[in-house]
Every structure is written in structure tokens, then in C-alpha cells.
Tab-separated table of C-alpha atoms and ligand atoms in Angstrom:
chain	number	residue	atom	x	y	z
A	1	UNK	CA	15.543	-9.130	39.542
A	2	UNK	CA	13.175	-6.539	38.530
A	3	UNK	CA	9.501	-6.703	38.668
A	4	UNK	CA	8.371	-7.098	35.226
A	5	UNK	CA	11.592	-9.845	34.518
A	6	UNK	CA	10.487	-11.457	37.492
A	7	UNK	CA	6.755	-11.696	35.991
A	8	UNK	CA	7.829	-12.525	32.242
A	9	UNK	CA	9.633	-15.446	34.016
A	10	UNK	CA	6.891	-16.755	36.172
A	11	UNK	CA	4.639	-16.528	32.900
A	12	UNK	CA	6.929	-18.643	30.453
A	13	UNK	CA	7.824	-21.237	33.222
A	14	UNK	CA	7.169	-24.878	31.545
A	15	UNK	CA	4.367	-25.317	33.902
A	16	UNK	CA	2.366	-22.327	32.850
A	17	UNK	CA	3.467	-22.974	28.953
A	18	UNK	CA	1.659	-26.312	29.303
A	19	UNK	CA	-1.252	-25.324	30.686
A	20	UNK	CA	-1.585	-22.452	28.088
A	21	UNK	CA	-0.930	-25.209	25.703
A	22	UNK	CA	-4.084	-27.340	26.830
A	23	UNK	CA	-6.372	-24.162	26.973
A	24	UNK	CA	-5.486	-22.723	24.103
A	25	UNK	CA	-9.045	-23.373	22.255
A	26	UNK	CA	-10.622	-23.256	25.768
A	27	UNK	CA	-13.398	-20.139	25.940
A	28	UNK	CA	-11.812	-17.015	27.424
A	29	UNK	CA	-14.606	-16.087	29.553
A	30	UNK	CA	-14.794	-19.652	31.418
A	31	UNK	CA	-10.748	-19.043	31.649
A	32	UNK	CA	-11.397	-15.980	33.216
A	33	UNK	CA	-14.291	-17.177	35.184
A	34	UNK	CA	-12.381	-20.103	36.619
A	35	UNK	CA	-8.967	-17.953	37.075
A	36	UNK	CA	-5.647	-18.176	37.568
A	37	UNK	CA	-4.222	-21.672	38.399
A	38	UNK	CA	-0.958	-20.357	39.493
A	39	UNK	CA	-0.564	-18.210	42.799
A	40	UNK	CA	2.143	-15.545	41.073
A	41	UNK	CA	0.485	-15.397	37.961
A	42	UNK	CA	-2.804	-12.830	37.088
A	43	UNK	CA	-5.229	-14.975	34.588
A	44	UNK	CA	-5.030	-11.709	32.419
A	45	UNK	CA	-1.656	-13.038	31.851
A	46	UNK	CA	-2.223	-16.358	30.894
A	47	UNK	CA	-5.051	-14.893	28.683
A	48	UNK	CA	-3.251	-12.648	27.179
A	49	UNK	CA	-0.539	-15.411	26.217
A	50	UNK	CA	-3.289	-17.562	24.950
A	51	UNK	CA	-4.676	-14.860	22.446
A	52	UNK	CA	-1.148	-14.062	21.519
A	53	UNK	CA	-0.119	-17.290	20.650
A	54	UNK	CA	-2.998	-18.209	18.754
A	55	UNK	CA	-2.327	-14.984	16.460
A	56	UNK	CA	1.060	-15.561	16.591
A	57	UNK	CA	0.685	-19.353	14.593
A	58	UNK	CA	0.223	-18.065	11.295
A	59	UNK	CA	1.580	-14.353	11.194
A	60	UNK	CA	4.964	-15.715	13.422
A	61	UNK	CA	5.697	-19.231	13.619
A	62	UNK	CA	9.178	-18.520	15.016
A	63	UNK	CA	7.513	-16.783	17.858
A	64	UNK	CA	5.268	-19.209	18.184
A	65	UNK	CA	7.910	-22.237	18.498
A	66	UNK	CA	9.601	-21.115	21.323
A	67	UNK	CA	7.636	-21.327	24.768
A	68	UNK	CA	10.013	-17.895	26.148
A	69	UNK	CA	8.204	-15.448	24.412
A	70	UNK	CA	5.453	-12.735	26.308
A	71	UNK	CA	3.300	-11.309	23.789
A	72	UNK	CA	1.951	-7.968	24.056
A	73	UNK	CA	-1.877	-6.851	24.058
A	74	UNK	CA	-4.028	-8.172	20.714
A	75	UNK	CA	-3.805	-4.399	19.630
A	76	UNK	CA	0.075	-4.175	19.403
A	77	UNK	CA	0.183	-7.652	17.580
A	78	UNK	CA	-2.218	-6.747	14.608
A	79	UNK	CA	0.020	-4.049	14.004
A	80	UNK	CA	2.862	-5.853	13.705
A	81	UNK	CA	4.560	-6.992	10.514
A	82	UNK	CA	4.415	-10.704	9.806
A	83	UNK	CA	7.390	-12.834	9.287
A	84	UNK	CA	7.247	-13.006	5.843
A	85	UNK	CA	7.391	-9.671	4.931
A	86	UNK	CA	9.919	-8.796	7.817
A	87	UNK	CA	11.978	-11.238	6.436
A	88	UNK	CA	11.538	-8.915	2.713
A	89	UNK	CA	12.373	-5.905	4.447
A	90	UNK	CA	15.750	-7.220	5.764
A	91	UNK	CA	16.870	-8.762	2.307
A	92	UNK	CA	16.987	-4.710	1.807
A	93	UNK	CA	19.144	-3.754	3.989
A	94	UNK	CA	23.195	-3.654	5.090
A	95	UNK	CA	25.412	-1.363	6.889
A	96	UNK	CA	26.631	-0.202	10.391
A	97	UNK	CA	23.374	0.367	11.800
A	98	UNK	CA	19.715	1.099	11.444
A	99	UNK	CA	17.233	3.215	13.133
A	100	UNK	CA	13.839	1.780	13.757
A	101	UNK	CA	11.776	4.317	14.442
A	102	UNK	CA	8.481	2.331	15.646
A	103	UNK	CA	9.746	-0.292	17.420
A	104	UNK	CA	6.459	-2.180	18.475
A	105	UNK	CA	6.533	-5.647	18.876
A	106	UNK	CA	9.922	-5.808	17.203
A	107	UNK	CA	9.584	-8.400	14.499
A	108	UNK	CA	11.086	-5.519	11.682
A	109	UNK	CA	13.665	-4.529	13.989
A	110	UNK	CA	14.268	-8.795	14.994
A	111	UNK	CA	14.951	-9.331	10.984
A	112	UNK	CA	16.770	-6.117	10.579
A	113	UNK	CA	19.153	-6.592	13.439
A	114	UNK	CA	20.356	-10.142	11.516
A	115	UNK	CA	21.493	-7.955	8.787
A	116	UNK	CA	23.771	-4.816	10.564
A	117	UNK	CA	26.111	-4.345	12.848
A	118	UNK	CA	24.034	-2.527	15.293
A	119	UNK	CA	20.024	-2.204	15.357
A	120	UNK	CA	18.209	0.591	17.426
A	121	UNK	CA	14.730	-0.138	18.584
A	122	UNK	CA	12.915	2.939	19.360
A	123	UNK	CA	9.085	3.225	20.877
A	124	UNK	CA	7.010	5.276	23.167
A	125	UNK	CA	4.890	2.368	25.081
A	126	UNK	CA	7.069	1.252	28.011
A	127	UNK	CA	5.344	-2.248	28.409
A	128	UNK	CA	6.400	-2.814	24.571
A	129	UNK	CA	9.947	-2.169	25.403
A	130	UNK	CA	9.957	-4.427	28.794
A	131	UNK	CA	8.463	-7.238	26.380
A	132	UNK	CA	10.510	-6.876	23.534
A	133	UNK	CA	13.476	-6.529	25.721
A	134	UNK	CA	12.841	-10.069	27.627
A	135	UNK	CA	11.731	-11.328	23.872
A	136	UNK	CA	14.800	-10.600	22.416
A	137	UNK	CA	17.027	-12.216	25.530
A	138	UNK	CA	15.186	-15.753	24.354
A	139	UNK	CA	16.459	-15.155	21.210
A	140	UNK	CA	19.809	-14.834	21.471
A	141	UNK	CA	20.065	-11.150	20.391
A	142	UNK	CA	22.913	-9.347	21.292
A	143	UNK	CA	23.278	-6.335	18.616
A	144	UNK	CA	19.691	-4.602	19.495
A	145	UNK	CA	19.876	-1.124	21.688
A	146	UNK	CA	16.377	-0.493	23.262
A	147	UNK	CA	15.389	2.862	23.923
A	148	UNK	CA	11.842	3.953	25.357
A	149	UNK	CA	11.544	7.374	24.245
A	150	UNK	CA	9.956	9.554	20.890
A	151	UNK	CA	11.800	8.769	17.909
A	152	UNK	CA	11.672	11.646	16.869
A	153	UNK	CA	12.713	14.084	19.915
A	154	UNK	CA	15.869	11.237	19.294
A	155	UNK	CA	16.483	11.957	15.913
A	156	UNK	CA	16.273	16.106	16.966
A	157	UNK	CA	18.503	16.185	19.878
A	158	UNK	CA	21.152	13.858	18.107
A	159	UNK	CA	23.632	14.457	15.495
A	160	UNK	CA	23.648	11.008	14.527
A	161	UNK	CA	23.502	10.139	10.507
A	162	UNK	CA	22.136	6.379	10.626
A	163	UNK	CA	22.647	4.078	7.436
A	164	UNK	CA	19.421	3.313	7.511
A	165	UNK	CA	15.991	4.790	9.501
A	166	UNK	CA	13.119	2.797	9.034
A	167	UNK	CA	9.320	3.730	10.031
A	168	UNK	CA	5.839	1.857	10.335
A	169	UNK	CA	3.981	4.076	11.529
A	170	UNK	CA	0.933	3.306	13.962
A	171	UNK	CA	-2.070	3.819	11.914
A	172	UNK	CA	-4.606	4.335	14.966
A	173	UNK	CA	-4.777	7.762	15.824
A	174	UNK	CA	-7.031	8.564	19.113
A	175	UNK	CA	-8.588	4.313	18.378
A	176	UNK	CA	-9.516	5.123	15.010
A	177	UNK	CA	-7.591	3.283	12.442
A	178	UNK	CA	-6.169	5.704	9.834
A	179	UNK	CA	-3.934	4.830	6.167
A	180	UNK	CA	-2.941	8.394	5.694
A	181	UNK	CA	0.829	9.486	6.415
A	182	UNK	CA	-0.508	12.912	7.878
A	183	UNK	CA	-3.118	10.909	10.054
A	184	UNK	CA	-0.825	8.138	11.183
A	185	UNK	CA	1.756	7.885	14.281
A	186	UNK	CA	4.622	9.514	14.124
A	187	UNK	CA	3.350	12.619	11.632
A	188	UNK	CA	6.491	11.514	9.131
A	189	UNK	CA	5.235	14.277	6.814
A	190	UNK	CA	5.594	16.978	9.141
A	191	UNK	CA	9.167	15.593	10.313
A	192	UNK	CA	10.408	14.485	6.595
A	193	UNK	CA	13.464	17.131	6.825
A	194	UNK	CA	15.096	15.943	10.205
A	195	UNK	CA	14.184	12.127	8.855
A	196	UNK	CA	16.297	13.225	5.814
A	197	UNK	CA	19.319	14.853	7.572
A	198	UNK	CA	19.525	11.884	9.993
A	199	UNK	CA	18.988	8.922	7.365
A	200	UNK	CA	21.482	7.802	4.209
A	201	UNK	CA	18.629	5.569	3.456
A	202	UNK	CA	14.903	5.346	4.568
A	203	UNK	CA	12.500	2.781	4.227
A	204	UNK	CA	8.490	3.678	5.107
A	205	UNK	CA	5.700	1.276	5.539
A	206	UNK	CA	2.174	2.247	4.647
A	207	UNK	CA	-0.643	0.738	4.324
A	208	UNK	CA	-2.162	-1.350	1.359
A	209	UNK	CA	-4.566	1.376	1.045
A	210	UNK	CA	-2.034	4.357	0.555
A	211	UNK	CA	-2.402	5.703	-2.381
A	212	UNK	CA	0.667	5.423	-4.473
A	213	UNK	CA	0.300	8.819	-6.922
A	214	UNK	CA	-0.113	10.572	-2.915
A	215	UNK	CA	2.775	8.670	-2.392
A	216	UNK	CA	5.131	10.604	-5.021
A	217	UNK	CA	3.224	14.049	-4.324
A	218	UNK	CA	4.489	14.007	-0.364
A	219	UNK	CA	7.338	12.097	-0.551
A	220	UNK	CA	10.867	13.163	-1.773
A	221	UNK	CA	13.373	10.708	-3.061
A	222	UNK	CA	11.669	7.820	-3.716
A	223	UNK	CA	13.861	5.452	-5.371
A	224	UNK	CA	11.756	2.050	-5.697
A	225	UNK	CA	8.105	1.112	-3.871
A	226	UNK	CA	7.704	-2.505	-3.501
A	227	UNK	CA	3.910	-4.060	-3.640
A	228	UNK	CA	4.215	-6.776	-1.187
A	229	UNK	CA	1.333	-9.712	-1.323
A	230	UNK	CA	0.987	-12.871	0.362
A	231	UNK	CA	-1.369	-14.948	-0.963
A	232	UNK	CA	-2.361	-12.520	-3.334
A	233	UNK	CA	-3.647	-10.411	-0.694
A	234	UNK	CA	-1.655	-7.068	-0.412
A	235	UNK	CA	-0.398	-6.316	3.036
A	236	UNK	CA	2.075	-3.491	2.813
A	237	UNK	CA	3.711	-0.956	0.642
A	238	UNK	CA	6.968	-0.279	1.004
A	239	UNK	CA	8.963	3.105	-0.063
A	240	UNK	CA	12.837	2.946	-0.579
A	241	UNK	CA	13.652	6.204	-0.216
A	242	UNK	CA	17.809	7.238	-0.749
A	243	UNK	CA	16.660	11.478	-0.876
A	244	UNK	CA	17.395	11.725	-4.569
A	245	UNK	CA	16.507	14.702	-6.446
A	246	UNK	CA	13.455	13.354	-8.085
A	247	UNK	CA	11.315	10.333	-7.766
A	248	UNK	CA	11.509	6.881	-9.697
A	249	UNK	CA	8.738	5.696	-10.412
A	250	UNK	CA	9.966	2.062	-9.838
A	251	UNK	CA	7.234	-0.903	-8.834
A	252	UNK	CA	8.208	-4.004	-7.710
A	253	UNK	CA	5.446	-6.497	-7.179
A	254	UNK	CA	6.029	-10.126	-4.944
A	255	UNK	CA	3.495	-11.814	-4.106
A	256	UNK	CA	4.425	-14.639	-1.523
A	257	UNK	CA	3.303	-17.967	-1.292
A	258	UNK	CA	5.442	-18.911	1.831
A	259	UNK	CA	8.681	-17.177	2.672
A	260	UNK	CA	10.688	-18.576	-0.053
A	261	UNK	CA	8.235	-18.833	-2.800
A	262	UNK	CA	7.375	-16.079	-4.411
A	263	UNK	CA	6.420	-14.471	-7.969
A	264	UNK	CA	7.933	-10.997	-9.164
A	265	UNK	CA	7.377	-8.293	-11.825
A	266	UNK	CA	9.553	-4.870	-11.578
A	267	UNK	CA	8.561	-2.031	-13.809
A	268	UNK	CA	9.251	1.708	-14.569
A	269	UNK	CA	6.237	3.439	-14.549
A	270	UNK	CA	7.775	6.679	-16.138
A	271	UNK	CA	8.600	3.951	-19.460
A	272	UNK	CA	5.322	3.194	-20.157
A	273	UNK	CA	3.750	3.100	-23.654
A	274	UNK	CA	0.991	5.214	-22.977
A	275	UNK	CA	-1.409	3.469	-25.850
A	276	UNK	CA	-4.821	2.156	-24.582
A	277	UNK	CA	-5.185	-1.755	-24.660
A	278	UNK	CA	-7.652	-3.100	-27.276
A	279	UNK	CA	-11.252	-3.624	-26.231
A	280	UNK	CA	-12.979	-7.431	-27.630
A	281	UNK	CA	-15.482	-9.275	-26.896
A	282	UNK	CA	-15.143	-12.032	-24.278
A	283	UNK	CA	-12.808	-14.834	-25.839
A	284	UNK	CA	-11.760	-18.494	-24.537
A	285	UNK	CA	-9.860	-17.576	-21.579
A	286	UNK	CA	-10.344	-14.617	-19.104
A	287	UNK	CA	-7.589	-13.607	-16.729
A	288	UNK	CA	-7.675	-11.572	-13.404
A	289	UNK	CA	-4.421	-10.131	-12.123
A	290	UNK	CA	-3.181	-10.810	-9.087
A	291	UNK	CA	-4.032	-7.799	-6.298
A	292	UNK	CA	-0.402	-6.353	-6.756
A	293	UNK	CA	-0.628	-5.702	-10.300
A	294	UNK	CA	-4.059	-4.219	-9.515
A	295	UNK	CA	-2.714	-1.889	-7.022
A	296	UNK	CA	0.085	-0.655	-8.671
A	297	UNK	CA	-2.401	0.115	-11.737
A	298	UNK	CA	-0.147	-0.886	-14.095
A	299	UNK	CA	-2.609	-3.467	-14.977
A	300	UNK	CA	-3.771	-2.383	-18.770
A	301	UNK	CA	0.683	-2.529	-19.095
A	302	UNK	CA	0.555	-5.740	-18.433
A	303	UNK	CA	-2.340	-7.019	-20.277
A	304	UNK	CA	-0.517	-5.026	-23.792
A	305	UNK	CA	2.242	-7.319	-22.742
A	306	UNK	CA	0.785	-10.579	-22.983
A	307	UNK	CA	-0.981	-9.538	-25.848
A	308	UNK	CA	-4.515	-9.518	-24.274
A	309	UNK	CA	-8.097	-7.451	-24.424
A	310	UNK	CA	-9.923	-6.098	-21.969
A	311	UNK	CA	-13.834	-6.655	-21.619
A	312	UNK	CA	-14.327	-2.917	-21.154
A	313	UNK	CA	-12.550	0.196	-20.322
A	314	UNK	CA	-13.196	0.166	-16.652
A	315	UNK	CA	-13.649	-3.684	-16.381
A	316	UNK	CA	-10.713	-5.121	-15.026
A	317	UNK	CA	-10.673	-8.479	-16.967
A	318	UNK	CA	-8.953	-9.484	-19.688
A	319	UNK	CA	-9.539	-11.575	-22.541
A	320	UNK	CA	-7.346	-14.072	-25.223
A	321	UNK	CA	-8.020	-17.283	-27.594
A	322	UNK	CA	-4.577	-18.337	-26.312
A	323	UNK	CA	-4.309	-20.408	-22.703
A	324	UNK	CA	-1.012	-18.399	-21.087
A	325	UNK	CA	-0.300	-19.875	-18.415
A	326	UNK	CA	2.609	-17.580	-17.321
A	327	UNK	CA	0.269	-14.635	-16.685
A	328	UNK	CA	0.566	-13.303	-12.789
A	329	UNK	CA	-3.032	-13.944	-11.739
A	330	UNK	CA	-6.374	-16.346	-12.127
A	331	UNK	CA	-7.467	-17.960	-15.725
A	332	UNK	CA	-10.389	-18.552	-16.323
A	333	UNK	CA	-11.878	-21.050	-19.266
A	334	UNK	CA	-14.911	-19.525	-20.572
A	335	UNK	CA	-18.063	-21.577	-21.223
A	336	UNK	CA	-20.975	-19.663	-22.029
A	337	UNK	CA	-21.615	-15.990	-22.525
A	338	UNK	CA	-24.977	-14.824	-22.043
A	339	UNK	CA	-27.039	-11.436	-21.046
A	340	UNK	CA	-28.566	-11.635	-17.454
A	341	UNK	CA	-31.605	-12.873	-16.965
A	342	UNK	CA	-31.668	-14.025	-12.712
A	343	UNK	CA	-34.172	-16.403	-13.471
A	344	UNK	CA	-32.796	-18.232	-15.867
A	345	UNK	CA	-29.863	-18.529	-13.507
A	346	UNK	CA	-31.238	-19.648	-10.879
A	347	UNK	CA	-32.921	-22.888	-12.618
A	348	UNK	CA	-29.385	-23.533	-14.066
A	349	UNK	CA	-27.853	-23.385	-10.538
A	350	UNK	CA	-30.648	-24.702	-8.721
A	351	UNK	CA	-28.894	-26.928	-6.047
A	352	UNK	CA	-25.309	-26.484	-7.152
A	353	UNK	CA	-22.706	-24.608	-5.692
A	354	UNK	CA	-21.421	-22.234	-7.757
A	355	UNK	CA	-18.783	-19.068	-7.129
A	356	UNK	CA	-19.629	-15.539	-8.055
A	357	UNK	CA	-17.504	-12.819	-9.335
A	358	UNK	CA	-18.446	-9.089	-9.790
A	359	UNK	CA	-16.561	-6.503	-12.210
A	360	UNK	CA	-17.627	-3.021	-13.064
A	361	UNK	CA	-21.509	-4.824	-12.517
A	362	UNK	CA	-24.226	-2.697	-10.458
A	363	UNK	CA	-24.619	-5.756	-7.698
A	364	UNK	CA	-21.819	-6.984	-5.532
A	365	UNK	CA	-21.221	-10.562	-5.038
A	366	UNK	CA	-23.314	-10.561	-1.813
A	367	UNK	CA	-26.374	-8.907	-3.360
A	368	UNK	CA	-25.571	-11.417	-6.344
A	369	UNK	CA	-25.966	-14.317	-4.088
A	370	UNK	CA	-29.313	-13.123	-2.898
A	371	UNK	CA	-30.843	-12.596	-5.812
A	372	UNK	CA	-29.589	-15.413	-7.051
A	373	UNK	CA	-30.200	-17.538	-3.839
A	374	UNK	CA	-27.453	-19.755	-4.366
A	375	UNK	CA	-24.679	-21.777	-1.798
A	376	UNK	CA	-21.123	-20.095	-3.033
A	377	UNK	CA	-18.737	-23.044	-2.793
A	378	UNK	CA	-17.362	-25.770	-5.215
A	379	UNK	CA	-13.689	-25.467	-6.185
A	380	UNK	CA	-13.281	-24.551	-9.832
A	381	UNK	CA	-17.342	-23.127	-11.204
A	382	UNK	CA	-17.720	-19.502	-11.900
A	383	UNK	CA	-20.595	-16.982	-12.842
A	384	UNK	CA	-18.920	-14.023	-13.579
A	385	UNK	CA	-20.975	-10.914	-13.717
A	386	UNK	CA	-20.039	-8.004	-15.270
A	387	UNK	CA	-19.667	-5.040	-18.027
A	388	UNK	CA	-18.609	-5.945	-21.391
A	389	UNK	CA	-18.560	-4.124	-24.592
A	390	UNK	CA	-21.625	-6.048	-25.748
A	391	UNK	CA	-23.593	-4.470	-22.550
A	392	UNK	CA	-23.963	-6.129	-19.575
A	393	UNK	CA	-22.997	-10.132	-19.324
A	394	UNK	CA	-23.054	-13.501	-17.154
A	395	UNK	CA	-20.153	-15.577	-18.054
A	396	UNK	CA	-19.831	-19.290	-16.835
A	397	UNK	CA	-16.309	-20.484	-16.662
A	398	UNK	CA	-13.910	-22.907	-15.183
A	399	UNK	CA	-11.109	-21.747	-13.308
A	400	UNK	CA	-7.932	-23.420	-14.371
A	401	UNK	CA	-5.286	-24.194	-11.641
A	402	UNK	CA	-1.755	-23.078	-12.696
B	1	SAM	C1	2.719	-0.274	13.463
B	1	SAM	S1	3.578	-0.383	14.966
B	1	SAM	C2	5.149	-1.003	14.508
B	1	SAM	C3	5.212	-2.496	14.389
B	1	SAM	C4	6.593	-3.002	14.150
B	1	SAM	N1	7.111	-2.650	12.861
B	1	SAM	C5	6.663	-4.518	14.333
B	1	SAM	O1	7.144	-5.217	13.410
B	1	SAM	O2	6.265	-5.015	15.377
B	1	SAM	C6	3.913	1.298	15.307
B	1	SAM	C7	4.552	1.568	16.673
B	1	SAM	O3	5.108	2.891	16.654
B	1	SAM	C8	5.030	3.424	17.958
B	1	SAM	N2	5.194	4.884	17.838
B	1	SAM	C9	4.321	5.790	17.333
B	1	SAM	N3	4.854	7.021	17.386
B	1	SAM	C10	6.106	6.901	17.901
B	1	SAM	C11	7.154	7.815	18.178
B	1	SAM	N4	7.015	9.117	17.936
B	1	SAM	N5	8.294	7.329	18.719
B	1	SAM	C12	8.442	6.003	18.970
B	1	SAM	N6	7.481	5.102	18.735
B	1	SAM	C13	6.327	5.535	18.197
B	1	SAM	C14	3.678	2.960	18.447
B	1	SAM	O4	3.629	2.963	19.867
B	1	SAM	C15	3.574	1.545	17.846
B	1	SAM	O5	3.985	0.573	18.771
């Protein structure tokens, strides 16, 4: 048995999962301090483990269930995709095989290789192979080639055309963390020709704060980017790219509740009616869109769609004497409307809890809550500050849960 098989096994031996088990809230430093229970086994291990698992509750719960798994350092796991969008990713896919060009901790390439016939897991870091490799023995895998080198020194020195390549690249460059394509790891933008003669299809990762209008300058082919949200937070963008002669301008925006509930928009940003939305004064209900929407900047689209206003030209909330409940984001009942005067405010709050919300306003919500010197809590009160047409306004309002 090799070395590192022979440690993964010592490490995920019932014994050792228990006692990780019982520690798992324990303070790393005593763990540390007291060290390693277990003769074979370095408390950097066990440690390691512990941290992993923790992360892994939430972001992997699959991983997480089953006692087998080794878990690479906490710097490999935050880069990893979480189930939930892995899961999205493979819904994309079919076909012979698929490249993955940045392997890592293999939870793309796990989802992917449930949907082709054969799944290649490429990645430079050794120790991230020899984990992924035992990983993938616990789970049964048995379509999933591993191979430790540069993906793409593979995809120059092979003639191989895969169905589908697929690339998340590592956005620390030299431990700073980067969101450009040009900054992050492998340089796709300098290799986009061999990517193309190599790939039928291609699907990139970036990060939530790519910017998409960057996106269509330096990429060719784009066919379809998809927003992806959970929780209404936006974790990754993703670009379907099948090397056509001109980019779509396609959007799709999910935003995931749990891995089978989710809500959906799709639009063509080349069809849209390029009329400004109406401007009113703040009305019964107020809406914010969910983070998607907002990052795909289609937001004014959507607000002529549903018939709304908007507060102000660069205020991103809209406005309507109608309650619709079907609109993708937070509604908001309106109570008052006043202009700002802090101490005024803080009489009316004085010993309430109270959330803030800023828009297009000259304090954030953390200098708000200074000034104000109020506790931020409570589940449904808002004082919403920000720029209307009438000047500059506090809004109290009730949020309504859809
Ligand atoms: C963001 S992580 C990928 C995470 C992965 N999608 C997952 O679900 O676990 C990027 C990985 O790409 C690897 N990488 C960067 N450049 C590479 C290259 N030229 N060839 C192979 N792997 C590379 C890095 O070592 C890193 O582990």
C-alpha cells in the first residue's frame, strides 16, 4: 500500500472519525496543544479533518455524511464549488466525456462524472490529486481518470477534441485573491484558441464579481451566462460557451433556496426595449430585486415588466400602489415617508430594534447605525434611507414575507 493510502486510511478509521466527531467544536490550539491521540496519526491531520468537516456541513453535506472522506487544506475548500451549484453545472451537460480543467477538490468534476461516459480530472497540486483520488474510491466512482499535470500543456500536446472542457479557474494569484480572467489560474484568455480547438463545448466559472459586458468583450462564443444565487446571494457566473460566431446575450438567473427549489427568469439582453422606466414618487409598496437580477443589470427590464417606478434614476428601488407578490425579490409595505432629520429618528426608535437599508444615500448602513445609535434586529421593521425624486428620504416600512 502506498504511503499516502496508507495515511488516508489510518485517518478515516472509525476510531479517529469518532474522536473528530467529539472535538469537532473543541478549540484548535488546545487540540494542538494536547496532540495527537493516535500513534500513526500527526494532530495536523486530525485538525485538518476537523476544519474540513465543519466547512464541509453546509457547502457539502454529501461529503460530510460519509466518515471516508480526507479533506484538503481550508484554502483548497473555499475554492471549491458547493453542492448546489455543482449539481447546476451537471444538469448542463451530456456526452462521451468532459475535460475538467481545474480539478481541485473535485466536487464539479464528482457531479459531472454522473452525467458522461468518461470524466477527466486535471490539476497541478499533487496532494489534491492523492485526496481526490482516495475521495472518489469512497464513493463508488469508477468513470473518473486522474491526471496530475497542467491542463493546459495536456490540451497542447494532445489531439484530443473533448465534448465538453470545463474551467474554474483559481482566483489567487501569488496569495492575492483576484476576479479577473487575465489575473486568475490558468490565464484562459491567453490560451482561448487551443481551449477552442480542443472543446465542442466549454463551460467557464468566474467569479460573482466578473463583470459581464468584460465578459462578451474577451470571450468568443458565448451562447448563454447563467447568474447563479443561493439564498439570494450570488456565488458564480457561469459562461456556456459552444464557439459560435457571435455572442448571445442570453441571462439566465436561479436563485436557489435548497437544491431543488429554486426561482428562474431567462432573458435576451440584445431584445430589450431600450425606453427608460418611469420615475414617481414613493407609493404603497417598494420592491428590491433579488441580487441576480441586480447583477445581470437588467433590473430597470424588469421593473417595465411588472409595471413599476423607480424612486430615482440611480436608486435601485422600485415603487407600485399594487401588492405583486410574484415579483423576484423583497416587498416592502410603506408606512411613512419623511425627509431626514437623525434626531427625530432616534426618539422614534429609541429602544426598538429596527433594520436599516441604504440606496444611492451618502451614509452606509453602518455609519447609519451610528448616527442613529440604534440595535439592528427585529424581523419585519425597516428605515430605508435613500434618494428619491423628492430629494433625499427616510421611509419606514414593513417587509412582507412572500
Ligand atoms: C477554483 S479551484 C477548482 C475547484 C473545483 N472546481 C472544485 O469543485 O473543487 C482551481 C484549481 O485549479 C488548479 N489549477 C490552476 N491552474 C491549473 C493548470 N494550469 N492545470 C491544472 N490545474 C490548475 C488549482 O491548483 C486549483 O486547485
Amino acid at each position: 500500500m502506498k504511503l499516502e493510502e496508507k495515511r488516508f486510511e489510518e485517518l478515516t478509521k472509525p476510531e479517529v472519525s469518532r474522536f473528530i466527531e467529539k472535538n469537532i467544536n473543541k478549540s484548535i490550539p488546545d487540540l494542538i496543544l494536547k496532540g495527537s491521540p493516535f500513534q500513526h496519526i500527526d494532530i495536523k491531520d486530525i485538525v485538518n479533518q476537523i476544519i474540513g468537516k465543519k466547512k464541509a456541513k453546509k457547502k457539502l453535506p454529501h461529503w460530510y455524511k460519509n466518515e471516508k472522506v480526507v479533506y484538503p487544506p481550508m484554502l483548497n475548500l473555499e475554492q471549491t464549488s458547493s453542492e448546489i451549484t455543482a449539481l447546476h453545472k451537471s444538469k448542463l451537460v451530456s456526452g462521451q466525456n468532459l475535460l475538467d480543467m481545474t480539478g481541485g477538490f473535485g466536487i464539479d468534476s464528482y457531479y459531472f462524472s454522473k452525467k458522461v461516459n468518461t470524466l477527466i480530472y486535471t490539476e497541478l497540486n499533487p496532494e489534491l490529486c492523492k485526496i481526490v483520488k482516495h475521495n472518489i474510491k469512497v464513493f463508488k466512482v469508477d468513470n473518473f481518470e486522474i491526471t496530475n499535470e497542467d491542463s493546459i500543456d495536456l490540451l497542447q500536446k494532445n489531439s484530443q477534441v473533448y465534448n465538453w472542457i470545463y474551467i474554474d479557474p483559481s482566483r489567487r494569484n501569488e496569495n492575492t485573491k483576484v476576479f479577473q480572467l487575465k489575473d486568475s489560474l490558468p490565464n484562459i484568455i491567453d490560451h482561448l484558441k487551443v481551449i477552442e480547438e480542443k472543446s465542442e463545448k466549454l463551460m467557464l466559472k468566474t467569479s460573482p464579481m466578473y463583470d459581464l459586458d468584460m465578459g462578451y468583450k474577451e470571450l468568443i462564443g458565448v451562447k448563454e451566462v447563467h447568474i447563479i444565487s443561493v439564498k439570494n446571494e450570488v456565488k458564480e457566473l457561469l459562461w456556456i460557451i459552444d464557439w459560435r460566431k457571435q455572442n448571445s446575450k442570453i441571462i439566465k438567473i436561479f436563485n436557489y433556496q435548497t437544491k431543488k427549489k429554486y426561482s428562474y427568469i431567462s432573458i435576451d439582453k440584445n431584445k430589450i426595449e431600450l425606453d427608460g422606466i418611469e420615475l414617481s414618487v414613493c407609493c404603497k409598496y417598494l420592491y428590491e430585486f433579488d441580487s441576480g437580477i441586480m447583477k445581470s443589470g437588467i433590473n430597470d427590464m424588469i421593473g417595465i415588466r411588472y409595471n413599476l417606478k423607480k424612486l430615482e434614476q440611480h436608486t435601485n428601488l422600485y415603487t407600485s400602489d399594487k401588492r405583486i407578490l410574484s415579483i423576484p425579490g423583497k416587498i416592502y409595505k410603506v408606512k411613512t415617508i419623511e425627509s431626514i432629520n437623525y434626531k427625530k429618528i432616534r426618539k422614534v426608535i429609541k429602544g426598538n430594534q429596527v433594520n436599516l437599508i441604504s440606496k444611492n444615500f451618502q451614509l452606509n448602513t453602518d455609519e447609519l447605525q451610528k448616527k442613529l445609535k440604534c440595535t439592528i434586529g427585529g424581523k419585519s421593521d425597516y428605515l430605508i434611507f435613500a434618494k428619491t425624486i423628492e430629494g433625499n428620504r427616510v421611509i419606514e416600512a414593513t417587509r412582507l414575507m412572500s
